[in-house]
XYZ file of C-alpha atoms in Angstrom:
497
model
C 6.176 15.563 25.098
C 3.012 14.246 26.945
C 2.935 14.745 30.634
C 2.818 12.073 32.490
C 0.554 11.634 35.388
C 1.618 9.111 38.203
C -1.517 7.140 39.861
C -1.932 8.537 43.999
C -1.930 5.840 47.097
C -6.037 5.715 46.680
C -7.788 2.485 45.155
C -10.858 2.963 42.789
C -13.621 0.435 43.551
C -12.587 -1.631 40.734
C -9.193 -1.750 42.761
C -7.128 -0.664 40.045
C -5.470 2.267 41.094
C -7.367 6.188 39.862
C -4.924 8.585 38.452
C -5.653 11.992 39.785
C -7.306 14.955 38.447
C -5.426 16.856 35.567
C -3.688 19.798 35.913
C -5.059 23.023 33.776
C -3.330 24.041 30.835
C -3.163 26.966 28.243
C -3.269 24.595 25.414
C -6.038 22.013 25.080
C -4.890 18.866 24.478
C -6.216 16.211 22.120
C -5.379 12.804 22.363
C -6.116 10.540 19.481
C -6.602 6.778 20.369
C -5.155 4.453 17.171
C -3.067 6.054 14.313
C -5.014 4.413 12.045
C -7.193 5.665 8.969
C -9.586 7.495 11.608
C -6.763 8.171 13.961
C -4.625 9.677 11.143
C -6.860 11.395 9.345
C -8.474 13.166 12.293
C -4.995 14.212 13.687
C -3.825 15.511 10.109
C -7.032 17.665 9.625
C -7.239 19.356 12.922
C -3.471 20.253 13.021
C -4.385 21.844 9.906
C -6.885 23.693 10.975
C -5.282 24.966 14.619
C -2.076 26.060 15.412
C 0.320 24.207 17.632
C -0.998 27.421 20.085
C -4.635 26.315 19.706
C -4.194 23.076 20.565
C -1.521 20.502 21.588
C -2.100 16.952 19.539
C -1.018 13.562 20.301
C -1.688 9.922 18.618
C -1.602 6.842 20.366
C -0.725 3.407 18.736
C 1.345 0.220 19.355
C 2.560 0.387 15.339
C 4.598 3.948 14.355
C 2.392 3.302 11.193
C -1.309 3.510 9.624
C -1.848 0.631 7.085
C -3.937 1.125 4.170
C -6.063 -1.829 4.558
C -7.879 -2.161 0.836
C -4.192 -2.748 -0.459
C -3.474 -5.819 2.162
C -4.677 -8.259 -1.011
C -2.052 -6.687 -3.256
C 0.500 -6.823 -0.572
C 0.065 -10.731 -0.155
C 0.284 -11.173 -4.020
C 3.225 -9.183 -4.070
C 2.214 -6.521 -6.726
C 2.481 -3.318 -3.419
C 5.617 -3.434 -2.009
C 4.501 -3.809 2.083
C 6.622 -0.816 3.287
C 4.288 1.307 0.551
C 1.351 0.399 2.219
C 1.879 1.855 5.156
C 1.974 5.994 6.206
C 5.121 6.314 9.124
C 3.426 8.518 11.841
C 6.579 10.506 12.227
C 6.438 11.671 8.492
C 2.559 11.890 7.934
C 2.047 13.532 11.345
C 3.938 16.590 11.243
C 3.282 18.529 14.049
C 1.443 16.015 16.359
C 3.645 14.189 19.042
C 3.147 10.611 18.710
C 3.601 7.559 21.907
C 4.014 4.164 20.628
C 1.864 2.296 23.035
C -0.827 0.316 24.026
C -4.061 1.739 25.201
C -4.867 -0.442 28.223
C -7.380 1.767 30.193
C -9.614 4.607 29.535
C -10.673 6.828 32.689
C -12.680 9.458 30.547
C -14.433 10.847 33.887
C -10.807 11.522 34.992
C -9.780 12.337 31.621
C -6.635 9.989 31.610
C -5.899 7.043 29.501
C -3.097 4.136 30.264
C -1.171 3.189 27.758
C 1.424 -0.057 28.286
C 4.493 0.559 25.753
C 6.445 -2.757 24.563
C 8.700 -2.182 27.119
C 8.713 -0.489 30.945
C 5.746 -0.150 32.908
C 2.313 1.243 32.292
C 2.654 5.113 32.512
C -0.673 7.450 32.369
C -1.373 10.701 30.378
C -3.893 13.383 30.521
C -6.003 15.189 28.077
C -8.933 17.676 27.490
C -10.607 16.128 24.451
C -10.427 12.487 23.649
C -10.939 10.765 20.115
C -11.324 6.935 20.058
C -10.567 5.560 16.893
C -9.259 2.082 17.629
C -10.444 0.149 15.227
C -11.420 -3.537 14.991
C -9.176 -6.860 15.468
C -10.658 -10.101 13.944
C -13.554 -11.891 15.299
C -12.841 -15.248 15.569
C -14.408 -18.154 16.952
C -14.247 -21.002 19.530
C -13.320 -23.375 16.093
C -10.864 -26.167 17.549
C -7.538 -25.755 15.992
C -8.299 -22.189 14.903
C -6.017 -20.465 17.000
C -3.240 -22.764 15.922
C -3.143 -23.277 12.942
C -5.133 -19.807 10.975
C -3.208 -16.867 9.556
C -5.101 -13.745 10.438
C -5.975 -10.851 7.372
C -5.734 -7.463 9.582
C -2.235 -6.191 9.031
C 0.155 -5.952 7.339
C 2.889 -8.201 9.003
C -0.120 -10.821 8.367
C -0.005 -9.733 4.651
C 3.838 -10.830 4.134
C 3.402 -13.836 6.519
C 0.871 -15.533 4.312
C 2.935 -14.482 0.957
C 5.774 -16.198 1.791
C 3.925 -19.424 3.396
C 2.709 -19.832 0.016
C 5.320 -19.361 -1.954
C 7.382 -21.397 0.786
C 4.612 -24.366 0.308
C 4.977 -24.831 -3.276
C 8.841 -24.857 -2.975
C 8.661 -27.410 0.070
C 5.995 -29.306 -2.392
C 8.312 -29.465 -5.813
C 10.123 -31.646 -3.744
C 8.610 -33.760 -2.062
C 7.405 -36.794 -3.663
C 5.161 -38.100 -0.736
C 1.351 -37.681 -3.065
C -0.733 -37.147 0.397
C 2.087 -34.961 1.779
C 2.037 -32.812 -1.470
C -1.829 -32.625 -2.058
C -1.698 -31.595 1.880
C 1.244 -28.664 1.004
C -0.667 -27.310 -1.895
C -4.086 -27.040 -0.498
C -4.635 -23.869 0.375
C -8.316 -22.470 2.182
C -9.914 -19.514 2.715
C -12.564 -18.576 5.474
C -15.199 -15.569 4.482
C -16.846 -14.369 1.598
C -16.764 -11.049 2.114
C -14.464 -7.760 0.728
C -11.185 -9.011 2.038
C -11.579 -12.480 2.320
C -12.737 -12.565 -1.854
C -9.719 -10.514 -2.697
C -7.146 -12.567 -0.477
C -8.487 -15.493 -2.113
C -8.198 -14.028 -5.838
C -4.868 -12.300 -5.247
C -3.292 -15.041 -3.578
C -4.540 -17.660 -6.180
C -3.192 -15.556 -8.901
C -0.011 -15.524 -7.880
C 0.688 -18.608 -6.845
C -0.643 -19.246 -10.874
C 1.917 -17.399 -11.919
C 4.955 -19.168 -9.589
C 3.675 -22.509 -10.452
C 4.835 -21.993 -14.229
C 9.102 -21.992 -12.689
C 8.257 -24.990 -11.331
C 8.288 -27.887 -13.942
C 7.482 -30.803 -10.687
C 4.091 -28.897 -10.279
C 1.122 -29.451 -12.506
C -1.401 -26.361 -12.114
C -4.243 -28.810 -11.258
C -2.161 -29.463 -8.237
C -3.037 -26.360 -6.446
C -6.435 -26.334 -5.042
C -7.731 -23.093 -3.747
C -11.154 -23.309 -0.825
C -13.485 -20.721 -0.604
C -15.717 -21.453 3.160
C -18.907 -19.145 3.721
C -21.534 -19.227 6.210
C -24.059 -16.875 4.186
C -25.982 -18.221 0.807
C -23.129 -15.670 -1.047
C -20.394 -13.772 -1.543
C -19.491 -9.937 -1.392
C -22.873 -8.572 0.267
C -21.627 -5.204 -0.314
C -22.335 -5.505 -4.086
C -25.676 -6.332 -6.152
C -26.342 -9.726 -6.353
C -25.673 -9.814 -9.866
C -22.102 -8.769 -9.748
C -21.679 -11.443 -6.454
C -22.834 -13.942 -8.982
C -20.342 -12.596 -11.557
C -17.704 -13.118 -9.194
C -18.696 -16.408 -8.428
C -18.731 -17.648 -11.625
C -15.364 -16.387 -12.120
C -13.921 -17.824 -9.128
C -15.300 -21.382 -10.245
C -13.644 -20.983 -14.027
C -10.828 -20.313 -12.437
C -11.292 -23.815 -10.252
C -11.832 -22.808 -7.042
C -13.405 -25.057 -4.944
C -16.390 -22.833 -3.055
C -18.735 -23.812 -0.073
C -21.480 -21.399 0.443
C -23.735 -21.926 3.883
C -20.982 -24.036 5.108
C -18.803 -22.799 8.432
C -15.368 -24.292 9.526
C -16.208 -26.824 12.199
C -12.597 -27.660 13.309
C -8.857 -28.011 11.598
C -7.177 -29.835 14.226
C -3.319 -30.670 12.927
C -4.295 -29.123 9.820
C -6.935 -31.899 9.100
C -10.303 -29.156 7.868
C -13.783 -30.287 8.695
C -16.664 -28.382 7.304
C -19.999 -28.351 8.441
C -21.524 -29.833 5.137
C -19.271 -32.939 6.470
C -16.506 -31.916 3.794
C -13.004 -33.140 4.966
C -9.993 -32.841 3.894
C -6.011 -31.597 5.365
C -4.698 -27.878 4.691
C -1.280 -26.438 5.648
C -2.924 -22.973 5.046
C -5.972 -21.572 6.162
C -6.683 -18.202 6.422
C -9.289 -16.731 8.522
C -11.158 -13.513 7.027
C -14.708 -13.668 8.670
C -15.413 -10.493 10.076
C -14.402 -8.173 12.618
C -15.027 -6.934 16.100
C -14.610 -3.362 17.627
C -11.378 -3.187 19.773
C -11.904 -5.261 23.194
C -10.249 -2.989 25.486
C -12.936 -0.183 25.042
C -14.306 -2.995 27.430
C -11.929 -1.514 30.276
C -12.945 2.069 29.961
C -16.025 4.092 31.582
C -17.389 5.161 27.482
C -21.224 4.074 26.589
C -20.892 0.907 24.079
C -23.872 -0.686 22.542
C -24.475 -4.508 22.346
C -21.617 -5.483 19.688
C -19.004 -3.213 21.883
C -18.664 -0.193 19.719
C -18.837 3.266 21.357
C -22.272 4.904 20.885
C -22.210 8.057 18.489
C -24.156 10.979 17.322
C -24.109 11.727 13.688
C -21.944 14.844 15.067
C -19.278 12.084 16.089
C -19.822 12.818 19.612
C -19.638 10.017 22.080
C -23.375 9.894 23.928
C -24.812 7.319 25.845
C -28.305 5.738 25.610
C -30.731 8.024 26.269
C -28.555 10.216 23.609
C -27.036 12.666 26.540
C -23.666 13.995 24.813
C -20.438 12.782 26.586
C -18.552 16.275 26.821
C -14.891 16.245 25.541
C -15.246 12.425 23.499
C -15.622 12.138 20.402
C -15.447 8.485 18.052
C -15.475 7.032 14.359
C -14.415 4.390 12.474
C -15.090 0.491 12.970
C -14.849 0.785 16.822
C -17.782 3.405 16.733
C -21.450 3.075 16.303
C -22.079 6.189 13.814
C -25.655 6.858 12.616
C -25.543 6.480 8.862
C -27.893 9.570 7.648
C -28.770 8.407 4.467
C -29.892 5.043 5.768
C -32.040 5.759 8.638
C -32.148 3.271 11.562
C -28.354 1.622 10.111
C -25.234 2.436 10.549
C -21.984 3.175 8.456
C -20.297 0.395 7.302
C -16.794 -0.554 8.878
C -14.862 0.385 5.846
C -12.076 2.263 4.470
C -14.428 5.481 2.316
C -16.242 5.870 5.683
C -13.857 5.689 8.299
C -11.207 8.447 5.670
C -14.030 10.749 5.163
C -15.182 10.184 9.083
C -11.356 11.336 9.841
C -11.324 14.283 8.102
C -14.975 15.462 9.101
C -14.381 14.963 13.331
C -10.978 17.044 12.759
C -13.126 19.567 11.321
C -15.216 19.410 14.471
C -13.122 19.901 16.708
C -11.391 22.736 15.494
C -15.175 24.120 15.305
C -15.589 23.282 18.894
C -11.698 24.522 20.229
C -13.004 27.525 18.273
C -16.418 27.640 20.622
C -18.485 26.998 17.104
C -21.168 24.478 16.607
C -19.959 20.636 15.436
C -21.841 19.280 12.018
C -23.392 16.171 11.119
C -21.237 13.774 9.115
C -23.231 12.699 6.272
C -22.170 10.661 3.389
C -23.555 8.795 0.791
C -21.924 5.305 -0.649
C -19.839 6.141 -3.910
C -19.711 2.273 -4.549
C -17.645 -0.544 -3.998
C -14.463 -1.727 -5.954
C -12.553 -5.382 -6.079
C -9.697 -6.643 -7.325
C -9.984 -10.308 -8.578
C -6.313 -10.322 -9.536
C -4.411 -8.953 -11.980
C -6.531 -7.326 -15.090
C -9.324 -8.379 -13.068
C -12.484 -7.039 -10.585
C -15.777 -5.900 -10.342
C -17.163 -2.743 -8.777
C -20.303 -0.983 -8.169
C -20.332 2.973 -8.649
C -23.355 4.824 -7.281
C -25.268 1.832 -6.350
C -26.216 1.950 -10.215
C -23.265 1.502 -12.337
C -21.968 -2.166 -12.426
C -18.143 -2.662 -14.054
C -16.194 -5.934 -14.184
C -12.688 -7.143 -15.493
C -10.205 -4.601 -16.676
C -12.089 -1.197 -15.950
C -12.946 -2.264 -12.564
C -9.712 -3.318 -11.831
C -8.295 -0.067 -13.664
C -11.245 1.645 -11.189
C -9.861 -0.172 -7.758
C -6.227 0.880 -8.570
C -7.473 4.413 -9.213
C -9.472 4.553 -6.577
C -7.848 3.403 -3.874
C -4.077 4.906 -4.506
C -5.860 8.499 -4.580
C -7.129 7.524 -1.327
C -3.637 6.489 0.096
C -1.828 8.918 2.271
C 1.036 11.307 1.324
C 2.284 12.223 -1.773
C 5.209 10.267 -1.586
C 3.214 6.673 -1.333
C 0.802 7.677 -4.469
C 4.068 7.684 -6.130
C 5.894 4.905 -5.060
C 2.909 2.103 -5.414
C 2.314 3.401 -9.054
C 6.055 3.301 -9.750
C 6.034 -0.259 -8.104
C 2.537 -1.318 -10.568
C 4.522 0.481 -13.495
C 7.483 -1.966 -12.746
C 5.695 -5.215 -12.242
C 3.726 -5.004 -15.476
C 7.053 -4.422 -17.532
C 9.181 -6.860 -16.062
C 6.550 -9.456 -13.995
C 6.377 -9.460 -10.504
C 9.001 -11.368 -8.063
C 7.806 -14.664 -7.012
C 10.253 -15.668 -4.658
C 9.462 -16.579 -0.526
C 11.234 -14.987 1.906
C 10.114 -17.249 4.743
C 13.654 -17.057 6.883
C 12.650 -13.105 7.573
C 9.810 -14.244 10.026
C 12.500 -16.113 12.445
C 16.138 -14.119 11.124
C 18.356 -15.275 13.431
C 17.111 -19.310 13.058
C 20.389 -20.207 11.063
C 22.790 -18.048 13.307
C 21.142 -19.729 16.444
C 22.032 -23.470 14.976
C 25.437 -22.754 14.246
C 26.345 -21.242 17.581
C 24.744 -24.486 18.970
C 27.822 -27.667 19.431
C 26.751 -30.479 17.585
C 25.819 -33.534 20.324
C 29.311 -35.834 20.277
C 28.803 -39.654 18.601
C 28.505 -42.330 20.760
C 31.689 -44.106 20.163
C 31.488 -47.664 20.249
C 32.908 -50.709 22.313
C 37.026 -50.743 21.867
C 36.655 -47.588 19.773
C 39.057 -44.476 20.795
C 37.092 -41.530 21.736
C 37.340 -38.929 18.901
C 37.238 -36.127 21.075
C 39.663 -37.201 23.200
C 43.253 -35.687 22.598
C 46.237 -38.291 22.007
C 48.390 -39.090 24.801
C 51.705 -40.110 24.254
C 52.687 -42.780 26.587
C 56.433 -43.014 27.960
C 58.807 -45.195 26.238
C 59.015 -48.410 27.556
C 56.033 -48.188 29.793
C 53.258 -50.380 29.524
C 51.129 -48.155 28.309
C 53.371 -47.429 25.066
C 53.481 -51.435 24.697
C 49.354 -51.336 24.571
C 49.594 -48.397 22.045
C 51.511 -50.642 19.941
C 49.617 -53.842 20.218
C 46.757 -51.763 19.232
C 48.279 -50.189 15.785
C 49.576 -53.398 14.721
């Protein structure tokens, strides 16, 4: 297990308190920050590469999963089952200790890191090489009524939550016969044009086509689907010709779309757009970009202006003048990596890179535990695939070859489950597509799993006694039988006759 180092009596300036120096060990040890795709596939590769003698491995993550991001859309349409989406650390990382944690401070001059677990206090470890692969959380804005009303598109749990909230609204809405209430239940809106906020939107839509046709108190033209960007289009990372394709198909399919519009408040539910659009929403979904992992702000690593650590195109962490950081290393969306074949950009935060970015900064660092020279990571865009729904997408191969409907669909499937970690999820999501076309996918919400013990909680609750009225006996009051001949008994039977 990870050693543990306990901070001494002496404040840093900060006046937090500075662990001590590590002790020296036989083994160098690597600790990965974020068991996700980066985090993963850089802890997978170098355990390959060295021996549990050459170097000691452990991941760091609050989840004891990596989720497969590109299949979150599926997921919320309910054609991936969620558990398949996900790689359990403790199978995927064999060899490689793992602490389900929070990172909460990184002392790389020191060489410790804090990590806050969901329960118990802060505890610190030590290490010899660090990889940061944190990732990104959404970027959201100061929008009144944001933060209280949106359903986030990162994860997973996020994934499930907004399935069933659908599903839950049109069940809620076939009966209910209050028109505003309805048109309010069934209104469903979508913030950001981009990869995942276009494929929430067409997944999501899609199924909720498909569980409208149970429901004979619904009329299809009920549902109304909103599509908010801030940019003139959609789905920058494709030609403009297939982000008009994908327009047009989004409109046939009548879904309402504001382009160079932004979401100026939704307050109670009640949406106000900036092109003075107004209307109420019980769902809103916010899918407008991301930000690199806020707490690299409490750690002593070179970030550039958007907070992203500062790479070489070796992976190495360097600051601005380009001086290498010894022993840190970065990659993924939390890490400013040089794209080679673009010179003067960067790589896109996105699944190909941050896999391939894995693999290649494993590779390095068994090169540099093995006192060889690190390599340049250098990869060039295969394309881009979308799913629009089922039996539909577009995608862009090679920056040349443009595909839509079926065979990009048939492409994004392909794609993106030989991508997908371990054998044994390739398997089960194809099993789970195999089953779904055959005999339809389920349609049904599961809403009561986000608050389980809701039911048991009202039923261990007494229910509030009735106010009993003037000259009324008391209910809850036991009978008394008075003694013969008393007054009392003569009262009692005044009072039955």
């Amino acid at each position: 297990m990870p050693q543990t180092v306990p901070a001494p009596a002496d404040a840093s300036p900060s006046g937090t308190t500075a662990p001590r120096q590590p002790k020296p060990r036989k083994v160098p040890r690597v600790v990965v920050l974020g068991g996700g795709t980066v985090g993963l596939y850089t802890a997978r590769r170098l355990r390959k590469r060295l021996g549990k003698r050459e170097a000691a491995i452990v991941v760091v993550d609050p989840r004891p999963y990596m989720t497969y991001a590109p299949f979150l859309p599926e997921t919320a349409a309910g054609s991936i089952d969620a558990r398949n989406v996900v790689a359990p650390h403790r199978r995927a990382l064999k060899g490689v200790d793992v602490l389900q944690g929070k990172v909460s401070q990184i002392h790389h001059a020191e060489r410790t890191v804090e990590i806050t677990p969901e329960e118990g206090e802060p505890y610190w470890i030590t290490y010899d090489h660090l990889v940061v692969g944190l990732g990104s959380v959404a970027r959201t804005l100061p929008i009144p009524g944001l933060a209280e009303n949106g359903i986030g598109f990162k994860n997973v749990e996020e994934a499930i939550a907004l399935r069933n909230h659908v599903l839950n609204r049109i069940d809620v809405a076939s009966s209910t016969w209050d028109p505003e209430l309805r048109k309010r239940m069934l209104t469903f809106v979508f913030v950001g044009g981009g990869f995942a906020g276009i494929e929430a939107l067409a997944e999501v839509e899609d199924m909720a086509r498909v569980a409208v046709k149970y429901y004979k108190a619904i009329e299809q033209d009920e549902l109304r689907f909103v599509l908010v960007e801030g940019s003139p289009r959609i789905l920058p990372e494709v030609s403009e010709e297939l982000g008009g394709y994908t327009l047009e198909q989004l409109r046939k399919r009548n879904i309402e779309i504001h382009l160079s519009t932004f979401l100026s408040s939704c307050v109670d539910g009640h949406v106000v757009l900036s092109n003075k659009t107004e209307f109420d929403a019980e769902t809103i979904v916010w899918t407008a970009g991301v930000k690199a992992n806020p707490v690299l702000q409490n750690s002593d690593l070179p970030l550039d202006q958007l907070g992203r650590v500062t790479t070489n195109a070796k992976l190495q962490v360097v600051d601005a003048d380009g001086v290498v950081v010894a022993d840190a290393y970065a990659a993924g969306d939390c890490a400013a990596v040089p794209d080679l074949y673009n010179p003067g950009k960067f790589c896109p935060p996105n699944a190909q890179h941050a896999l391939r970015e894995g693999n290649h900064l494993g590779d390095n660092l068994a090169r540099v535990l093995r006192s060889a020279e690190p390599t340049e990571y250098k990869h060039k865009n295969i394309g881009a695939v979308a799913s629009l729904g089922m039996y539909k997408g577009v995608a862009q191969m090679f920056g040349r070859i443009k595909v839509r409907g079926f065979l990009a669909w048939v492409l994004h499937r392909t794609y993106h489950v030989a991508a997908m970690p371990t054998f044994n999820r390739k398997i089960r999501i194809a099993a789970g597509w195999t089953g779904s076309i055959l005999l339809r996918r389920e349609v049904v919400a599961l809403g009561a799993l986000h608050d389980p013990r809701a039911e048991f909680r009202e039923a261990s609750v007494p229910p509030k006694p009735r106010a009993v009225e003037p000259g009324e006996k008391d209910p809850a009051l036991p009978a008394i039988k008075a003694e013969p001949g008393s007054p009392a008994e003569k009262q009692q039977a005044k009072n039955a006759s």
